[in-house]
Amino acid sequence: MRVLIVEDDPLHRAWLGEAVRAALPECREVVEATDGAEGEARAREMPDAHVVMDLQMQPRTGIDAARTIWRERPSTRILFWSNYSDEAYVRGVSRIVPPGAAYGYVLKSASGERLRLALRGIFVENQCVIDGEVRGTQQKSTAHAVALSEAEYEVLIDIALGLTDRAIAARRGLSLRSVQNRLQAIYDKLGVHAPEGQEGLYNLRGRAVSVAVLRRLLNRNTLERAEADLAEWSARRQR
Amino acid sequence: MRVLIVEDDPLHRAWLGEAVRAALPECREVVEATDGAEGEARAREMPDAHVVMDLQMQPRTGIDAARTIWRERPSTRILFWSNYSDEAYVRGVSRIVPPGAAYGYVLKSASGERLRLALRGIFVENQCVIDGEVRGTQQKSTAHAVALSEAEYEVLIDIALGLTDRAIAARRGLSLRSVQNRLQAIYDKLGVHAPEGQEGLYNLRGRAVSVAVLRRLLNRNTLERAEADLAEWSARRQR
DNA sequence: AGGCGGCCTGCGGGTTCCCGCAAGGGATGC
DNA sequence: GCATCCCTTGCGGGAACCCGCAGGCCGCCT
């Protein structure tokens, strides 16, 4: 067994290396990478490696790296080790896990014992290990009536990018009115309407984005990736 | 001399404690706090302490803590030790430094030697020590013609909160048209206009916020604080 | 079959946004 | 004094947004 660690913080990287060696004595080799891009390269050289990865990295995030790693080798087992359980991250991860892949999501604030269990669970027993807190936001994100559907989430991203209704309609293959219907649903679910007696206070479109950021549905990484997707779509559409 | 460390990550906290003791042998006591609120409390008990503080903390950020510490004792010397040099953070800090106070801003990625120099410079020599990278974004943020003025920045925050033109006008004591002028300036400076041949692509208002987030002019913390300010203003205005 | 709920779509109109045009102040400089 | 620059304000109009109403399609239930 070989393990690849991708983590930009030197202190955390060193500590993680120790934890991996201690939890997995059967591990022959531990390789460390200091950012997403290097992680992808190392993973390419180690076709049998398991991966432990941070999510917040500059400039390529853990999600970016995981996506390419999984695209090249969908059976790779990846343990995400992150500071936060924001819905933006949880959604980001669950969007890219290949069907059937074993993965994990453990918070950095979790105890060493929990990390140890996750390491063994994923890499040895081939099971999925998700921290309780993460599980919580995961369920919250699929609980009906409060949560946004995937279709609505897409439109939310589009307005966060600053697209017009018309542009969204073109991009998503919908009519203008359908886009607006989705927007209504988003406004309702996010509860962006101004309180009693303050009617003209909010621009609902902008307010929705604001609330989404505050509720951690959206973050800078989400936007950055969406921006890249948009650029690609926009180029393709030019011809 | 006494030093207060405010840092939520245990690894970083421990390492920082060592660095402080090594750099400042004349330091009699090192106290550690694990989040912003505790930091404020400890600072209150140590009326002579210097402070080393992380910026990203939950739920009270380093900026929140620094603000109350400085309000109670404006001469406190604070060294901010942060992962990022985002304009949002730099602006956030420079908005709250009391006139004449000695402070510092050092990146976590900087070498131990740079941290040592900063610690001695601020706490012993009473000078300001700002990392080169931070200095860079600081200058970028005040370089004319590309950068937003303070007035424009306020309006940017308002649209990021999802306010209407009318609401912004009421809040900032301006006419509707003036608000729109500020918006124009923001649109120009952020360069949000769609490329040639894609005229209806962007909703400029939303696009401006998007670009601002991508350029790190705004982040979640900025928004959170702005939201609190807005709520307070809104309550005051009700009567 | 018929009814029901969900999603998509067109129409219409009230409101808000985006912005060109133009007129009024201060502030500064020669 | 006058010119110049910057910021503010009003007016007006075209475009985009928000949204109620109503009709159509599809799958599901009894």
Coordinates of C-alpha atoms (C1' of nucleotides) in Angstrom, one line a residue:
Chain A
M1 CA 0.0 0.0 0.0
R2 CA 1.1 3.5 -0.8
V3 CA -0.4 6.8 0.3
L4 CA -0.2 10.2 -1.3
I5 CA -0.7 13.3 1.0
V6 CA -1.7 16.5 -0.6
E7 CA -1.7 19.4 1.8
D8 CA -0.3 22.9 1.5
D9 CA 0.2 23.7 5.1
P10 CA 3.6 22.4 6.2
L11 CA 2.6 21.8 9.8
H12 CA -0.5 19.9 8.9
R13 CA 1.4 18.0 6.3
A14 CA 4.0 16.8 8.7
W15 CA 1.4 15.9 11.3
L16 CA -0.7 14.0 8.8
G17 CA 2.3 12.1 7.6
E18 CA 2.9 10.9 11.1
A19 CA -0.7 10.0 11.5
V20 CA -0.8 8.0 8.3
R21 CA 2.4 6.0 9.2
A22 CA 1.0 5.3 12.7
A23 CA -2.4 4.2 11.5
L24 CA -1.2 2.2 8.5
P25 CA 1.9 0.2 9.4
E26 CA 1.3 -1.9 6.3
C27 CA 1.9 1.2 4.2
R28 CA 5.2 0.9 2.3
E29 CA 5.6 4.5 1.2
V30 CA 4.2 7.9 2.0
V31 CA 4.6 10.7 -0.6
E32 CA 3.8 14.3 0.0
A33 CA 2.6 17.0 -2.4
T34 CA 2.2 20.6 -1.5
D35 CA -0.6 21.7 -3.8
G36 CA -3.3 20.4 -6.1
A37 CA -1.3 20.5 -9.3
E38 CA 1.6 18.6 -7.8
G39 CA -0.9 16.2 -6.2
E40 CA -2.3 15.3 -9.7
A41 CA 1.2 14.7 -11.0
R42 CA 2.3 12.5 -8.1
A43 CA -0.9 10.5 -8.4
R44 CA -0.2 9.9 -12.0
E45 CA 3.1 8.3 -11.1
M46 CA 1.6 6.1 -8.4
P47 CA -1.2 4.1 -10.1
D48 CA -1.9 2.2 -6.9
A49 CA -1.9 5.0 -4.3
H50 CA -4.6 6.1 -1.9
V51 CA -4.9 9.8 -1.4
V52 CA -5.4 12.1 1.6
M53 CA -6.1 15.6 0.6
D54 CA -6.9 19.0 1.9
L55 CA -9.7 20.9 0.2
Q56 CA -8.6 24.5 0.5
M57 CA -5.5 25.0 -1.5
Q58 CA -4.1 27.6 -3.8
P59 CA -4.3 27.8 -6.8
R60 CA -5.7 24.4 -7.6
T61 CA -8.1 23.3 -4.9
G62 CA -8.5 19.8 -3.6
I63 CA -11.7 19.4 -5.6
D64 CA -10.0 20.3 -8.8
A65 CA -7.3 17.8 -8.1
A66 CA -9.7 15.1 -7.0
R67 CA -11.7 15.6 -10.1
T68 CA -8.8 14.9 -12.4
I69 CA -7.5 12.1 -10.3
W70 CA -10.8 10.4 -10.4
R71 CA -11.2 11.0 -14.1
E72 CA -8.0 9.2 -14.7
R73 CA -8.5 6.5 -12.2
P74 CA -12.1 6.3 -10.8
S75 CA -11.3 3.6 -8.3
T76 CA -8.9 5.8 -6.4
R77 CA -9.8 6.1 -2.7
I78 CA -9.6 9.6 -1.5
L79 CA -9.9 10.9 2.1
F80 CA -10.7 14.6 2.2
W81 CA -9.4 16.3 5.3
S82 CA -10.8 19.8 5.6
N83 CA -11.3 22.6 8.0
Y84 CA -15.0 23.1 7.2
S85 CA -18.1 21.3 6.4
D86 CA -19.7 24.0 4.3
E87 CA -22.4 23.0 2.0
A88 CA -20.5 24.4 -0.8
Y89 CA -17.7 21.9 -0.2
V90 CA -19.9 19.0 0.5
R91 CA -21.9 19.6 -2.7
G92 CA -18.6 20.1 -4.5
V93 CA -17.3 16.8 -3.4
S94 CA -20.5 14.8 -3.9
R95 CA -20.8 16.1 -7.4
I96 CA -17.5 14.5 -8.4
V97 CA -17.3 11.2 -6.6
P98 CA -17.5 8.4 -9.2
P99 CA -20.2 5.8 -8.6
G100 CA -19.0 3.1 -6.3
A101 CA -15.8 4.9 -5.2
A102 CA -14.8 4.7 -1.6
Y103 CA -14.0 8.1 -0.1
G104 CA -14.0 9.9 3.2
Y105 CA -14.6 13.4 4.6
V106 CA -13.0 14.2 8.0
L107 CA -12.8 17.5 9.6
K108 CA -9.4 18.7 10.8
S109 CA -10.9 19.5 14.2
A110 CA -11.7 15.8 14.6
S111 CA -9.7 13.8 17.1
G112 CA -6.7 11.8 15.9
E113 CA -8.6 8.6 16.7
R114 CA -11.3 9.6 14.3
L115 CA -8.8 10.2 11.6
R116 CA -7.1 6.9 12.3
L117 CA -10.5 5.1 12.0
A118 CA -11.2 6.8 8.7
L119 CA -7.8 6.0 7.3
R120 CA -8.3 2.3 8.1
G121 CA -11.9 2.3 7.1
I122 CA -11.3 3.7 3.7
F123 CA -7.9 2.4 2.7
V124 CA -8.1 -1.1 4.2
E125 CA -11.8 -1.9 4.5
N126 CA -12.9 0.0 1.4
Q127 CA -15.8 1.7 3.1
C128 CA -17.0 5.3 3.0
V129 CA -16.3 7.3 6.2
I130 CA -18.1 10.7 6.6
D131 CA -17.8 12.7 9.7
G132 CA -21.0 13.4 11.6
E133 CA -20.9 17.1 11.1
V134 CA -20.4 16.7 7.4
R135 CA -23.2 14.1 7.3
G136 CA -25.4 16.8 8.9
T137 CA -24.9 19.4 6.2
Q138 CA -25.1 16.7 3.6
Q139 CA -28.6 15.7 4.8
K140 CA -29.6 19.3 5.2
S141 CA -28.7 19.8 1.6
T142 CA -31.0 17.2 0.4
A143 CA -33.9 17.6 2.9
H144 CA -36.8 18.6 0.8
A145 CA -38.7 21.9 0.8
V146 CA -35.8 23.9 2.3
A147 CA -33.0 22.7 0.1
L148 CA -32.4 23.6 -3.5
S149 CA -32.7 21.0 -6.2
E150 CA -29.8 20.4 -8.4
A151 CA -31.5 22.4 -11.2
E152 CA -32.1 25.3 -8.9
Y153 CA -28.6 25.2 -7.6
E154 CA -27.3 25.5 -11.2
V155 CA -29.4 28.6 -11.7
L156 CA -28.2 30.0 -8.4
I157 CA -24.6 29.7 -9.6
D158 CA -25.6 31.4 -12.8
I159 CA -27.0 34.5 -11.1
A160 CA -24.0 34.5 -8.7
L161 CA -21.8 34.7 -11.9
G162 CA -23.9 37.7 -12.9
L163 CA -25.7 36.3 -15.8
T164 CA -28.9 37.7 -17.2
D165 CA -32.1 35.7 -17.3
R166 CA -31.7 35.5 -21.0
A167 CA -28.2 34.2 -20.8
I168 CA -29.2 31.6 -18.3
A169 CA -32.0 30.4 -20.5
A170 CA -29.6 30.1 -23.5
R171 CA -27.0 28.3 -21.4
R172 CA -29.4 25.8 -19.7
G173 CA -31.7 25.3 -22.7
L174 CA -34.8 26.8 -21.1
S175 CA -37.3 29.4 -21.9
L176 CA -37.0 32.8 -20.2
R177 CA -40.1 32.1 -18.1
S178 CA -38.7 28.8 -16.8
V179 CA -35.6 30.5 -15.6
Q180 CA -37.7 32.9 -13.8
N181 CA -39.7 30.1 -12.3
R182 CA -36.5 28.6 -10.9
L183 CA -35.6 32.0 -9.6
Q184 CA -38.9 32.2 -7.8
A185 CA -38.3 28.8 -6.2
I186 CA -34.8 30.0 -5.1
Y187 CA -36.2 33.2 -3.6
D188 CA -38.8 31.3 -1.7
K189 CA -36.5 28.6 -0.4
L190 CA -33.8 31.0 0.6
G191 CA -36.3 33.4 2.2
V192 CA -35.0 36.5 0.6
H193 CA -38.1 38.6 0.8
A194 CA -37.8 41.7 2.9
P195 CA -39.5 41.9 6.3
E196 CA -42.8 43.5 6.7
G197 CA -42.9 47.2 5.9
Q198 CA -39.6 47.3 4.1
E199 CA -40.8 46.2 0.7
G200 CA -38.3 47.9 -1.6
L201 CA -35.3 47.0 0.4
Y202 CA -33.9 44.1 -1.5
N203 CA -33.0 43.3 -5.0
L204 CA -34.0 39.7 -4.8
R205 CA -31.5 38.5 -7.3
G206 CA -28.5 40.0 -5.5
R207 CA -30.0 39.1 -2.1
A208 CA -30.2 35.5 -3.0
V209 CA -26.5 35.3 -3.8
S210 CA -25.8 37.1 -0.5
V211 CA -27.8 34.7 1.5
A212 CA -26.3 31.8 -0.3
V213 CA -22.8 32.9 0.6
L214 CA -23.8 33.6 4.2
R215 CA -25.3 30.1 4.4
R216 CA -22.3 28.6 2.9
L217 CA -24.1 27.3 -0.1
L218 CA -21.6 29.2 -2.3
N219 CA -18.0 30.2 -1.8
R220 CA -15.2 31.6 -3.8
N221 CA -14.1 28.2 -5.0
T222 CA -17.5 27.4 -6.3
L223 CA -17.5 30.7 -8.2
E224 CA -14.1 30.2 -9.6
R225 CA -14.9 26.9 -11.0
A226 CA -18.2 28.0 -12.3
E227 CA -16.4 30.9 -14.0
A228 CA -14.2 28.5 -15.8
D229 CA -17.1 26.4 -16.9
L230 CA -18.9 29.5 -18.1
A231 CA -15.8 30.6 -20.1
E232 CA -15.7 27.3 -21.8
W233 CA -19.3 27.3 -22.7
S234 CA -19.1 30.8 -23.9
A235 CA -16.2 29.9 -26.2
R236 CA -17.9 26.8 -27.6
R237 CA -21.0 28.9 -28.3
Q238 CA -19.2 31.5 -30.2
R239 CA -18.9 29.2 -33.2
Chain B
M1 CA 6.5 42.0 28.4
R2 CA 3.5 39.7 28.0
V3 CA 2.2 38.2 24.7
L4 CA -1.3 36.9 23.9
I5 CA -1.7 34.4 21.1
V6 CA -5.1 34.1 19.5
E7 CA -5.2 31.2 17.0
D8 CA -7.7 28.4 16.6
D9 CA -5.6 25.8 14.9
P10 CA -3.8 23.8 17.6
L11 CA -0.8 23.0 15.5
H12 CA -0.2 26.6 14.5
R13 CA -0.9 27.8 18.0
A14 CA 1.8 25.5 19.4
W15 CA 4.3 26.4 16.8
L16 CA 3.6 30.1 17.3
G17 CA 4.1 29.8 21.0
E18 CA 7.5 28.4 20.4
A19 CA 8.4 31.1 17.9
V20 CA 7.3 33.8 20.3
R21 CA 9.3 32.4 23.2
A22 CA 12.4 32.1 21.0
A23 CA 12.2 35.5 19.4
L24 CA 11.3 37.4 22.6
P25 CA 13.4 36.0 25.5
E26 CA 12.4 39.1 27.5
C27 CA 8.8 38.0 27.4
R28 CA 7.6 37.0 30.9
E29 CA 4.4 35.2 29.9
V30 CA 2.7 33.8 26.9
V31 CA -1.1 33.3 27.0
E32 CA -3.0 31.4 24.4
A33 CA -6.6 31.8 23.3
T34 CA -8.4 29.6 20.8
D35 CA -10.9 31.9 19.2
G36 CA -11.8 35.5 18.8
A37 CA -14.1 35.8 21.8
E38 CA -11.7 34.2 24.2
G39 CA -9.0 36.5 22.8
E40 CA -11.0 39.5 23.7
A41 CA -11.6 38.3 27.2
R42 CA -7.9 37.4 27.8
A43 CA -6.8 40.8 26.4
R44 CA -9.1 42.5 28.9
E45 CA -7.3 40.7 31.7
M46 CA -3.9 41.6 30.4
P47 CA -3.8 45.4 30.1
D48 CA -0.2 45.4 29.0
A49 CA -0.2 42.5 26.5
H50 CA 0.9 42.5 22.9
V51 CA -1.2 40.3 20.6
V52 CA -0.5 37.9 17.8
M53 CA -3.6 36.9 16.1
D54 CA -5.0 34.8 13.2
L55 CA -7.5 36.4 11.0
Q56 CA -9.7 33.4 9.9
M57 CA -11.5 32.1 13.0
Q58 CA -14.9 30.9 13.8
P59 CA -17.2 32.4 14.8
R60 CA -15.6 35.7 15.8
T61 CA -12.9 36.5 13.3
G62 CA -9.6 38.1 14.1
I63 CA -10.8 41.4 12.7
D64 CA -13.8 41.3 15.1
A65 CA -11.5 40.7 18.0
A66 CA -9.0 43.3 17.0
R67 CA -11.7 45.9 16.6
T68 CA -13.0 45.4 20.2
I69 CA -9.5 45.2 21.6
W70 CA -8.4 48.4 19.9
R71 CA -11.6 50.1 21.0
E72 CA -10.8 49.3 24.6
R73 CA -7.1 50.0 24.3
P74 CA -6.1 51.7 21.1
S75 CA -2.3 51.5 21.8
T76 CA -2.3 47.7 21.8
R77 CA 0.2 46.3 19.3
I78 CA -1.2 43.6 17.2
L79 CA 0.5 41.3 14.8
F80 CA -1.9 39.6 12.3
W81 CA -0.7 36.3 11.2
S82 CA -2.7 35.1 8.3
N83 CA -2.8 32.6 5.4
Y84 CA -3.9 35.1 2.8
S85 CA -3.2 38.6 1.7
D86 CA -6.7 39.1 0.1
E87 CA -7.7 42.7 -0.4
A88 CA -10.8 42.0 1.6
Y89 CA -8.6 41.2 4.7
V90 CA -6.2 44.0 4.1
R91 CA -9.0 46.5 3.7
G92 CA -10.7 45.1 6.7
V93 CA -7.6 45.5 8.8
S94 CA -6.6 49.0 7.6
R95 CA -10.1 50.2 8.4
I96 CA -9.8 49.4 12.1
V97 CA -6.2 50.3 13.0
P98 CA -6.3 53.3 15.3
P99 CA -4.2 56.2 14.2
G100 CA -0.6 55.8 15.4
A101 CA -1.0 52.2 16.5
A102 CA 1.9 49.8 15.7
Y103 CA 0.7 46.7 14.0
G104 CA 1.9 44.0 11.6
Y105 CA 0.7 41.7 8.9
V106 CA 2.7 38.6 8.2
L107 CA 1.7 35.6 6.1
K108 CA 1.8 32.2 7.5
S109 CA 3.8 31.1 4.5
A110 CA 6.6 33.5 5.4
S111 CA 9.8 32.1 6.9
G112 CA 10.4 31.8 10.6
E113 CA 13.0 34.5 10.3
R114 CA 10.5 36.9 8.9
L115 CA 8.1 36.2 11.7
R116 CA 10.9 36.7 14.2
L117 CA 11.8 40.1 12.7
A118 CA 8.2 41.1 12.8
L119 CA 7.7 40.1 16.4
R120 CA 10.8 42.1 17.5
G121 CA 10.0 45.1 15.2
I122 CA 6.5 45.5 16.5
F123 CA 6.7 44.5 20.1
V124 CA 10.2 45.9 20.9
E125 CA 10.9 48.6 18.4
N126 CA 7.3 49.8 18.1
Q127 CA 7.3 49.9 14.3
C128 CA 4.8 48.7 11.7
V129 CA 5.9 45.5 9.8
I130 CA 3.9 44.6 6.7
D131 CA 4.9 41.6 4.6
G132 CA 5.9 42.4 1.0
E133 CA 3.0 40.5 -0.5
V134 CA 0.5 42.3 1.7
R135 CA 2.1 45.6 0.9
G136 CA 1.5 44.7 -2.7
T137 CA -2.2 44.2 -2.4
Q138 CA -2.4 47.3 -0.1
Q139 CA -0.9 49.5 -2.8
K140 CA -3.0 47.9 -5.5
S141 CA -6.0 48.8 -3.4
T142 CA -5.1 52.5 -3.3
A143 CA -3.6 52.8 -6.8
H144 CA -5.9 55.2 -8.5
A145 CA -8.1 54.6 -11.6
V146 CA -8.1 50.8 -11.1
A147 CA -9.0 50.7 -7.4
L148 CA -12.3 51.5 -5.7
S149 CA -12.5 54.5 -3.5
E150 CA -13.9 54.1 0.0
A151 CA -17.2 55.5 -1.1
E152 CA -17.5 53.1 -4.0
Y153 CA -16.4 50.2 -1.8
E154 CA -19.3 50.9 0.5
V155 CA -21.7 50.8 -2.3
L156 CA -20.2 47.6 -3.6
I157 CA -20.8 46.1 -0.2
D158 CA -24.4 47.3 -0.4
I159 CA -25.1 45.6 -3.7
A160 CA -23.4 42.5 -2.5
L161 CA -25.9 42.5 0.4
G162 CA -28.6 42.6 -2.2
L163 CA -29.9 46.1 -1.5
T164 CA -31.8 48.1 -4.1
D165 CA -30.6 51.4 -5.4
R166 CA -33.3 53.1 -3.4
A167 CA -32.3 51.4 -0.2
I168 CA -28.6 52.3 -0.7
A169 CA -29.6 55.9 -1.3
A170 CA -31.5 56.0 1.9
R171 CA -28.8 54.3 3.9
R172 CA -25.9 56.4 2.6
G173 CA -27.8 59.6 2.4
L174 CA -27.5 60.1 -1.3
S175 CA -29.9 60.6 -4.2
L176 CA -30.9 57.7 -6.4
R177 CA -28.8 59.1 -9.2
S178 CA -25.7 59.4 -7.2
V179 CA -25.9 55.8 -6.2
Q180 CA -26.2 54.9 -9.8
N181 CA -23.2 57.0 -10.6
R182 CA -21.2 55.2 -8.0
L183 CA -22.4 52.0 -9.6
Q184 CA -21.2 53.1 -13.0
A185 CA -17.8 53.8 -11.6
I186 CA -17.7 50.4 -10.0
Y187 CA -18.7 48.7 -13.3
D188 CA -16.0 50.6 -15.1
K189 CA -13.3 49.9 -12.7
L190 CA -14.1 46.3 -12.3
G191 CA -14.5 45.9 -16.0
V192 CA -17.7 43.9 -15.8
H193 CA -19.0 44.7 -19.3
A194 CA -19.5 41.8 -21.5
P195 CA -17.0 41.1 -24.3
E196 CA -17.8 42.2 -27.9
G197 CA -20.8 40.6 -29.4
Q198 CA -22.3 39.2 -26.1
E199 CA -24.1 42.3 -25.0
G200 CA -26.9 40.9 -23.0
L201 CA -24.8 38.4 -21.2
Y202 CA -24.3 40.0 -17.8
N203 CA -26.5 41.6 -15.2
L204 CA -23.9 44.2 -14.3
R205 CA -25.0 44.5 -10.7
G206 CA -24.6 40.8 -10.1
R207 CA -21.5 40.6 -12.2
A208 CA -19.8 43.2 -10.2
V209 CA -20.2 41.2 -7.0
S210 CA -19.0 38.1 -8.7
V211 CA -15.9 39.8 -10.0
A212 CA -15.3 41.4 -6.6
V213 CA -15.3 38.0 -5.0
L214 CA -13.1 36.5 -7.6
R215 CA -10.6 39.3 -7.2
R216 CA -10.8 38.9 -3.4
L217 CA -12.2 42.3 -2.8
L218 CA -15.0 40.7 -0.9
N219 CA -15.3 37.5 1.1
R220 CA -17.7 35.9 3.3
N221 CA -16.4 37.6 6.4
T222 CA -16.8 41.0 4.8
L223 CA -20.4 40.1 4.0
E224 CA -21.1 38.7 7.4
R225 CA -20.0 41.9 9.1
A226 CA -21.8 44.1 6.6
E227 CA -24.9 42.1 7.2
A228 CA -24.7 42.8 10.9
D229 CA -24.1 46.5 10.2
L230 CA -27.1 46.5 7.9
A231 CA -29.3 44.9 10.5
E232 CA -28.3 47.5 13.1
W233 CA -29.0 50.3 10.7
S234 CA -32.3 48.8 9.7
A235 CA -33.4 48.5 13.3
R236 CA -32.4 52.1 14.1
R237 CA -34.3 53.3 11.1
Q238 CA -37.5 51.6 12.0
R239 CA -38.2 54.1 14.7
Chain C
dA1 C1' -60.3 6.7 -17.5
dG2 C1' -60.2 10.6 -14.9
dG3 C1' -57.9 13.4 -11.5
dC4 C1' -53.9 15.4 -9.5
dG5 C1' -49.3 17.5 -9.0
dG6 C1' -45.2 18.8 -11.1
dC7 C1' -42.6 21.3 -14.6
dC8 C1' -42.4 24.1 -18.9
dT9 C1' -44.1 27.9 -21.6
dG10 C1' -46.4 32.5 -23.4
dC11 C1' -48.5 36.9 -22.2
dG12 C1' -48.8 41.2 -19.8
dG13 C1' -47.8 44.8 -16.7
dG14 C1' -45.6 47.1 -12.8
dT15 C1' -41.2 48.0 -11.0
dT16 C1' -36.3 48.4 -11.0
dC17 C1' -32.1 48.9 -13.3
dC18 C1' -28.7 51.0 -16.6
dC19 C1' -27.2 55.1 -18.5
dG20 C1' -26.9 59.4 -21.7
dC21 C1' -27.7 64.3 -21.2
dA22 C1' -27.5 68.5 -18.8
dA23 C1' -27.3 71.6 -15.0
dG24 C1' -25.7 72.9 -10.4
dG25 C1' -22.3 73.4 -6.7
dG26 C1' -17.7 73.3 -4.0
dA27 C1' -12.5 72.9 -4.4
dT28 C1' -8.3 74.0 -6.6
dG29 C1' -5.0 76.6 -9.6
dC30 C1' -3.2 80.3 -12.5
Chain D
dG1 C1' -11.9 86.2 -11.7
dC2 C1' -12.3 82.5 -14.4
dA3 C1' -11.3 77.9 -15.8
dT4 C1' -11.1 73.2 -14.6
dC5 C1' -12.1 69.1 -12.2
dC6 C1' -14.9 66.3 -9.4
dC7 C1' -19.1 65.0 -7.3
dT8 C1' -24.0 65.5 -7.0
dT9 C1' -28.7 65.7 -8.7
dG10 C1' -32.9 65.6 -12.0
dC11 C1' -35.1 63.9 -16.2
dG12 C1' -36.2 60.5 -19.5
dG13 C1' -36.2 56.2 -21.9
dG14 C1' -35.0 51.5 -23.2
dA15 C1' -34.0 47.2 -21.3
dA16 C1' -34.2 43.8 -17.7
dC17 C1' -36.4 42.1 -13.7
dC18 C1' -40.3 40.2 -10.7
dC19 C1' -44.4 37.8 -10.9
dG20 C1' -49.7 36.6 -11.4
dC21 C1' -52.5 34.1 -14.6
dA22 C1' -53.4 30.5 -17.7
dG23 C1' -52.7 26.8 -20.8
dG24 C1' -50.0 22.4 -22.1
dC25 C1' -47.4 18.2 -21.4
dC26 C1' -46.1 14.1 -18.7
dG27 C1' -46.1 10.7 -15.0
dC28 C1' -48.5 8.7 -11.1
dC29 C1' -52.3 7.3 -8.3
dT30 C1' -56.9 5.1 -7.4

